[in-house]
């Protein structure tokens, strides 16, 4: 049967872009189909009024992330070293005291836990916290971390999943060590540029039909026949793609075990950076759970803070409206930066909650406490359809680094399979 390409890659986030390049490097023909009008997935950018490109989505990298670091150097793109001065700090809403997360023993207990420990089976993060001998203040700080990073209520996230994900983030330095001056989206664009005519934007995939020796991918009125398909989008969005025949029950259950979170990212741009470096580390507040601020000034004249609102707080503030968010964030930042701090000259809000093609949050999260095998089942795929996303990465899940790793690993498995088929054909014993 005549095929249009060897592999169709669904999604042009970092997973899909990395996979497509790896497949092309193995000599395979590739077609990348992206629903959005731009590449990058959960990475996106915008221009501020001073003409500087800023990040609206995924942003940070560090020296312990070798894959993305190598791509940045090859591009080449300039890195900006953040003013990270150590552990995150929690700020009291009623006093000037600050508490470092490194002094909270709950974080050490989490790191020491074994995700396979039978004693953790069925426990949500809230259940685990209730069993800990710790102060209410320490528990509030831990809960704020969960809501801020995982963007879902702690009572629906299995504790084993939190432990397992944390173990795969192996950086010895802060994951917030650098951001790209040109924005992370610029790196995605460089990667996309190398694929030339293999990339189609504004082309959402609606269905995939699996046959014995090929797949048929439908995108609008376009039909593409390929030897293999790689669905390189987050699990919650992957299950929106209709599969013919229906997916096997274990795979359908694995896809159904994920949920997207709620997160709002806000940039406050200032005319100059005149605040103390002591406030430049990650800041959270002890009276709200899931609010986080970080200095993203490119230099003294291009000053700014990003504020993240995650989890239940994001849903609450979202319902109150953008004017409420702007006023509340502005008041908190003014109190944090002090009476001599400049007034922000620009306030830009990007709400990722219910994003049409990403789903929201920094990543999808497993909410089924029994879904220990969900990632392995998805990585195995079915027939000639494979799945990959940052969530499934063995290293740095939820980060750009993890997305790149997941894409390349999936591409390697597909390329190896197709190479075996080609060899079998040459020998006259086609693989069935």
Short mmCIF file of C-alpha atoms in Angstrom, two decimals, residues 42-377:
data_model
loop_
_atom_site.label_atom_id
_atom_site.label_comp_id
_atom_site.label_asym_id
_atom_site.label_seq_id
_atom_site.Cartn_x
_atom_site.Cartn_y
_atom_site.Cartn_z
CA UNK A 42 2.82 24.80 26.62
CA UNK A 43 5.56 27.24 25.68
CA UNK A 44 4.34 30.54 24.27
CA UNK A 45 5.55 34.13 24.05
CA UNK A 46 4.37 37.70 23.57
CA UNK A 47 5.90 41.14 23.05
CA UNK A 48 5.73 43.66 25.85
CA UNK A 49 5.17 47.34 25.04
CA UNK A 50 8.94 47.97 25.04
CA UNK A 51 9.39 45.40 22.25
CA UNK A 52 10.92 42.68 24.44
CA UNK A 53 9.79 39.09 23.90
CA UNK A 54 8.58 37.41 27.08
CA UNK A 55 7.38 33.96 28.09
CA UNK A 56 3.72 33.21 28.68
CA UNK A 57 4.29 29.53 29.40
CA UNK A 58 7.20 27.17 30.10
CA UNK A 59 10.33 29.19 30.68
CA UNK A 60 13.10 27.86 32.92
CA UNK A 61 16.08 25.56 32.36
CA UNK A 62 19.23 24.69 34.31
CA UNK A 63 22.71 23.22 33.83
CA UNK A 64 21.48 19.79 34.96
CA UNK A 65 19.19 19.60 31.93
CA UNK A 66 21.66 18.49 29.22
CA UNK A 67 19.28 18.01 26.27
CA UNK A 68 17.68 21.44 26.29
CA UNK A 69 20.99 23.07 27.21
CA UNK A 70 22.65 21.53 24.14
CA UNK A 71 19.83 22.77 21.89
CA UNK A 72 20.12 26.28 23.32
CA UNK A 73 23.84 26.33 22.57
CA UNK A 74 23.36 24.97 19.06
CA UNK A 75 20.65 27.51 18.23
CA UNK A 76 22.41 29.64 19.61
CA UNK A 77 20.22 31.55 22.08
CA UNK A 78 21.23 33.69 25.03
CA UNK A 79 20.52 32.56 28.56
CA UNK A 80 19.74 34.96 31.39
CA UNK A 81 20.86 33.80 34.83
CA UNK A 82 18.08 34.32 37.31
CA UNK A 83 18.57 36.01 40.67
CA UNK A 84 17.98 32.75 42.49
CA UNK A 85 19.62 32.93 45.89
CA UNK A 86 18.66 29.63 47.43
CA UNK A 87 15.49 28.03 48.74
CA UNK A 88 12.06 29.44 48.13
CA UNK A 89 10.77 31.72 50.86
CA UNK A 90 7.32 31.97 52.39
CA UNK A 91 6.21 35.46 53.29
CA UNK A 92 3.80 36.15 56.10
CA UNK A 93 0.88 38.33 55.07
CA UNK A 94 0.98 40.07 58.44
CA UNK A 95 4.69 40.28 59.20
CA UNK A 96 8.02 40.64 57.46
CA UNK A 97 9.37 37.22 58.46
CA UNK A 98 10.36 34.76 55.75
CA UNK A 99 10.73 31.01 56.12
CA UNK A 100 12.88 28.95 53.76
CA UNK A 101 11.48 25.68 52.43
CA UNK A 102 14.73 23.93 53.26
CA UNK A 103 13.79 24.31 56.94
CA UNK A 104 10.52 22.40 56.42
CA UNK A 105 11.08 18.72 57.22
CA UNK A 106 8.00 17.65 55.25
CA UNK A 107 10.00 18.11 52.05
CA UNK A 108 12.71 15.77 53.36
CA UNK A 109 10.07 13.20 54.34
CA UNK A 110 8.59 13.32 50.86
CA UNK A 111 12.01 12.83 49.26
CA UNK A 112 12.71 9.84 51.54
CA UNK A 113 9.40 8.11 50.77
CA UNK A 114 9.14 5.13 48.43
CA UNK A 115 6.31 5.47 45.88
CA UNK A 116 5.91 1.68 45.90
CA UNK A 117 5.48 1.54 49.69
CA UNK A 118 2.20 -0.37 50.33
CA UNK A 119 1.53 1.98 53.25
CA UNK A 120 1.06 4.81 50.74
CA UNK A 121 -1.48 2.94 48.59
CA UNK A 122 -4.69 4.92 48.26
CA UNK A 123 -3.37 7.95 50.13
CA UNK A 124 -3.88 11.39 48.66
CA UNK A 125 -1.40 14.13 49.44
CA UNK A 126 -3.92 15.53 51.92
CA UNK A 127 -4.23 12.11 53.61
CA UNK A 128 -0.45 11.90 53.96
CA UNK A 129 -0.20 15.41 55.38
CA UNK A 130 -2.87 14.63 57.96
CA UNK A 131 -0.68 11.78 59.26
CA UNK A 132 2.45 13.91 59.65
CA UNK A 133 3.67 15.31 62.93
CA UNK A 134 4.33 18.85 61.74
CA UNK A 135 3.16 22.36 62.47
CA UNK A 136 0.16 23.82 60.69
CA UNK A 137 2.53 26.37 59.18
CA UNK A 138 4.75 23.64 57.70
CA UNK A 139 1.72 21.84 56.29
CA UNK A 140 0.38 25.04 54.74
CA UNK A 141 3.73 25.65 53.08
CA UNK A 142 3.86 22.11 51.69
CA UNK A 143 0.29 22.39 50.46
CA UNK A 144 1.08 25.67 48.72
CA UNK A 145 3.94 23.94 46.89
CA UNK A 146 1.59 21.20 45.72
CA UNK A 147 -1.10 23.61 44.53
CA UNK A 148 1.47 25.89 42.91
CA UNK A 149 3.35 23.17 41.02
CA UNK A 150 0.72 20.51 40.34
CA UNK A 151 -2.17 22.95 39.94
CA UNK A 152 -4.81 20.58 41.33
CA UNK A 153 -6.35 20.09 44.79
CA UNK A 154 -4.08 18.01 47.00
CA UNK A 155 -6.94 15.73 48.02
CA UNK A 156 -7.22 14.24 44.51
CA UNK A 157 -3.49 13.70 43.79
CA UNK A 158 -2.07 10.34 44.94
CA UNK A 159 0.88 10.87 47.26
CA UNK A 160 2.84 8.12 45.50
CA UNK A 161 2.57 10.09 42.26
CA UNK A 162 4.00 13.21 43.89
CA UNK A 163 6.94 11.19 45.26
CA UNK A 164 7.56 9.42 41.97
CA UNK A 165 7.52 12.65 39.96
CA UNK A 166 9.78 14.42 42.44
CA UNK A 167 12.35 11.60 42.21
CA UNK A 168 12.64 12.14 38.46
CA UNK A 169 13.54 15.81 38.85
CA UNK A 170 17.20 15.19 39.59
CA UNK A 171 18.70 18.68 39.36
CA UNK A 172 21.37 19.51 41.91
CA UNK A 173 20.91 23.20 41.10
CA UNK A 174 17.67 25.12 40.90
CA UNK A 175 15.47 24.24 37.94
CA UNK A 176 14.89 28.00 37.72
CA UNK A 177 18.58 28.75 37.10
CA UNK A 178 18.15 30.33 33.65
CA UNK A 179 15.57 31.56 31.20
CA UNK A 180 16.13 32.46 27.55
CA UNK A 181 16.45 36.09 26.62
CA UNK A 182 14.60 35.51 23.34
CA UNK A 183 11.98 33.34 25.16
CA UNK A 184 11.63 29.58 25.24
CA UNK A 185 9.29 29.84 22.26
CA UNK A 186 12.25 31.01 20.18
CA UNK A 187 13.95 27.66 20.80
CA UNK A 188 10.84 25.81 19.62
CA UNK A 189 10.85 27.94 16.48
CA UNK A 190 14.50 27.07 15.80
CA UNK A 191 13.68 23.37 16.13
CA UNK A 192 10.64 23.77 13.87
CA UNK A 193 12.73 25.59 11.27
CA UNK A 194 14.93 22.52 10.87
CA UNK A 195 11.90 20.45 9.88
CA UNK A 196 11.14 22.74 6.93
CA UNK A 197 8.11 21.51 4.97
CA UNK A 198 7.44 18.56 7.29
CA UNK A 199 5.39 20.77 9.63
CA UNK A 200 1.74 21.77 9.17
CA UNK A 201 0.22 24.33 11.58
CA UNK A 202 -3.47 24.95 12.31
CA UNK A 203 -4.12 21.29 11.53
CA UNK A 204 -5.84 19.56 14.45
CA UNK A 205 -6.04 15.77 14.26
CA UNK A 206 -9.51 14.34 14.82
CA UNK A 207 -9.00 10.60 14.45
CA UNK A 208 -6.52 7.79 13.84
CA UNK A 209 -7.42 4.46 12.23
CA UNK A 210 -5.11 1.57 12.99
CA UNK A 211 -4.56 -1.11 10.37
CA UNK A 212 -2.20 -4.07 10.44
CA UNK A 213 0.56 -2.45 8.38
CA UNK A 214 -0.33 1.28 8.45
CA UNK A 215 -2.33 4.03 10.11
CA UNK A 216 -4.68 6.60 8.62
CA UNK A 217 -4.64 9.99 10.33
CA UNK A 218 -7.52 12.40 9.74
CA UNK A 219 -7.04 16.16 10.17
CA UNK A 220 -10.03 18.10 8.88
CA UNK A 221 -10.58 17.01 5.28
CA UNK A 222 -6.98 15.85 5.03
CA UNK A 223 -6.09 12.16 5.18
CA UNK A 224 -2.51 10.96 5.72
CA UNK A 225 -1.42 7.35 5.51
CA UNK A 226 1.75 6.36 7.38
CA UNK A 227 3.60 3.36 8.71
CA UNK A 228 3.33 4.68 12.27
CA UNK A 229 1.82 7.53 14.29
CA UNK A 230 3.19 9.24 17.39
CA UNK A 231 0.67 11.15 19.51
CA UNK A 232 2.93 13.75 21.12
CA UNK A 233 0.39 15.70 23.15
CA UNK A 234 -0.54 15.60 26.87
CA UNK A 235 -2.61 12.57 27.96
CA UNK A 236 -5.84 14.51 28.53
CA UNK A 237 -5.67 15.90 24.99
CA UNK A 238 -4.55 12.56 23.54
CA UNK A 239 -7.80 10.98 24.63
CA UNK A 240 -9.74 13.57 22.59
CA UNK A 241 -8.45 11.95 19.40
CA UNK A 242 -10.91 9.31 18.21
CA UNK A 243 -9.30 5.91 17.70
CA UNK A 244 -10.56 3.24 15.27
CA UNK A 245 -10.90 0.58 16.50
CA UNK A 246 -11.43 1.79 20.09
CA UNK A 247 -8.36 1.59 22.29
CA UNK A 248 -7.88 -1.56 24.38
CA UNK A 249 -9.37 -1.17 27.85
CA UNK A 250 -6.03 -0.93 29.74
CA UNK A 251 -4.84 1.87 27.43
CA UNK A 252 -8.17 3.71 27.59
CA UNK A 253 -8.03 3.45 31.39
CA UNK A 254 -4.45 4.74 31.43
CA UNK A 255 -5.41 7.78 29.36
CA UNK A 256 -8.41 8.37 31.60
CA UNK A 257 -6.33 8.47 34.79
CA UNK A 258 -5.00 11.99 34.11
CA UNK A 259 -6.43 15.42 34.78
CA UNK A 260 -5.29 18.88 33.71
CA UNK A 261 -4.70 21.54 36.35
CA UNK A 262 -5.45 25.24 36.59
CA UNK A 263 -2.72 27.88 36.37
CA UNK A 264 -2.55 31.57 35.57
CA UNK A 265 0.79 33.20 34.69
CA UNK A 266 1.17 36.95 35.10
CA UNK A 267 3.99 39.28 34.08
CA UNK A 268 4.47 42.56 35.90
CA UNK A 269 6.94 44.71 33.98
CA UNK A 270 8.72 47.51 35.86
CA UNK A 271 10.67 50.53 34.57
CA UNK A 272 13.77 49.47 36.52
CA UNK A 273 14.96 46.83 38.97
CA UNK A 274 15.64 48.70 42.19
CA UNK A 275 14.38 46.17 44.74
CA UNK A 276 16.64 44.21 47.04
CA UNK A 277 18.08 40.91 45.74
CA UNK A 278 16.68 39.33 48.91
CA UNK A 279 13.21 39.30 47.35
CA UNK A 280 14.36 37.78 44.07
CA UNK A 281 14.20 34.15 45.16
CA UNK A 282 10.92 32.31 44.70
CA UNK A 283 8.34 33.86 46.99
CA UNK A 284 5.08 32.36 48.23
CA UNK A 285 2.59 33.66 50.79
CA UNK A 286 1.44 31.83 53.92
CA UNK A 287 -2.20 32.97 53.79
CA UNK A 288 -2.95 31.64 50.28
CA UNK A 289 -2.06 28.31 48.73
CA UNK A 290 -0.60 28.24 45.23
CA UNK A 291 0.65 31.84 44.80
CA UNK A 292 4.28 32.21 43.72
CA UNK A 293 6.45 35.09 42.43
CA UNK A 294 9.87 35.12 40.77
CA UNK A 295 12.17 37.81 39.41
CA UNK A 296 12.54 37.53 35.62
CA UNK A 297 14.39 40.77 34.98
CA UNK A 298 16.64 40.48 31.93
CA UNK A 299 18.81 43.28 33.28
CA UNK A 300 18.46 46.43 35.37
CA UNK A 301 16.56 48.22 32.61
CA UNK A 302 14.29 45.34 31.63
CA UNK A 303 12.81 44.49 34.99
CA UNK A 304 9.95 42.18 35.78
CA UNK A 305 8.36 39.61 38.03
CA UNK A 306 6.25 36.64 37.04
CA UNK A 307 3.47 35.63 39.39
CA UNK A 308 1.96 32.15 39.17
CA UNK A 309 -1.50 31.35 40.52
CA UNK A 310 -2.11 27.61 40.66
CA UNK A 311 -4.65 25.02 41.70
CA UNK A 312 -7.85 25.88 43.59
CA UNK A 313 -6.65 29.48 44.02
CA UNK A 314 -6.47 29.92 40.25
CA UNK A 315 -10.06 28.75 39.87
CA UNK A 316 -11.23 31.04 42.68
CA UNK A 317 -9.46 34.13 41.35
CA UNK A 318 -10.44 33.34 37.78
CA UNK A 319 -14.10 33.41 38.80
CA UNK A 320 -13.57 36.83 40.40
CA UNK A 321 -12.28 38.29 37.14
CA UNK A 322 -9.11 39.83 35.73
CA UNK A 323 -9.63 43.18 37.49
CA UNK A 324 -9.66 41.42 40.87
CA UNK A 325 -6.51 39.47 39.98
CA UNK A 326 -4.68 42.59 38.81
CA UNK A 327 -5.60 44.52 41.94
CA UNK A 328 -4.76 41.68 44.35
CA UNK A 329 -1.45 40.78 42.72
CA UNK A 330 -0.49 44.45 42.48
CA UNK A 331 -1.13 45.00 46.18
CA UNK A 332 0.86 41.93 47.22
CA UNK A 333 3.81 42.78 45.01
CA UNK A 334 3.86 46.37 46.27
CA UNK A 335 3.98 45.13 49.85
CA UNK A 336 6.71 42.61 48.95
CA UNK A 337 8.97 45.02 47.08
CA UNK A 338 8.66 47.83 49.60
CA UNK A 339 7.69 51.50 49.58
CA UNK A 340 10.48 52.50 47.20
CA UNK A 341 9.55 49.94 44.56
CA UNK A 342 8.43 51.33 41.19
CA UNK A 343 4.88 50.99 39.98
CA UNK A 344 4.55 48.34 37.25
CA UNK A 345 4.17 49.80 33.78
CA UNK A 346 2.59 46.68 32.32
CA UNK A 347 0.42 43.83 33.61
CA UNK A 348 -0.06 40.85 31.28
CA UNK A 349 -2.10 37.80 32.25
CA UNK A 350 -2.16 34.42 30.50
CA UNK A 351 -4.75 31.95 31.78
CA UNK A 352 -3.77 28.39 30.88
CA UNK A 353 -6.82 26.84 32.55
CA UNK A 354 -8.89 24.85 30.03
CA UNK A 355 -6.45 25.74 27.25
CA UNK A 356 -7.94 24.21 24.10
CA UNK A 357 -4.88 22.25 23.04
CA UNK A 358 -2.85 21.87 26.25
CA UNK A 359 -5.53 21.44 28.89
CA UNK A 360 -4.05 23.76 31.51
CA UNK A 361 -1.51 23.46 34.29
CA UNK A 362 2.18 22.84 33.78
CA UNK A 363 1.38 19.22 33.01
CA UNK A 364 -1.37 16.66 33.32
CA UNK A 365 -1.43 14.81 36.65
CA UNK A 366 -2.47 11.26 37.54
CA UNK A 367 -5.51 11.39 39.83
CA UNK A 368 -6.36 7.67 39.90
CA UNK A 369 -4.61 6.24 43.00
CA UNK A 370 -4.51 2.78 41.40
CA UNK A 371 -2.92 3.91 38.12
CA UNK A 372 0.63 2.84 38.94
CA UNK A 373 1.13 1.46 35.43
CA UNK A 374 -0.50 4.31 33.49
CA UNK A 375 2.75 5.76 32.18
CA UNK A 376 4.19 2.39 31.15
CA UNK A 377 0.97 1.45 29.36
#
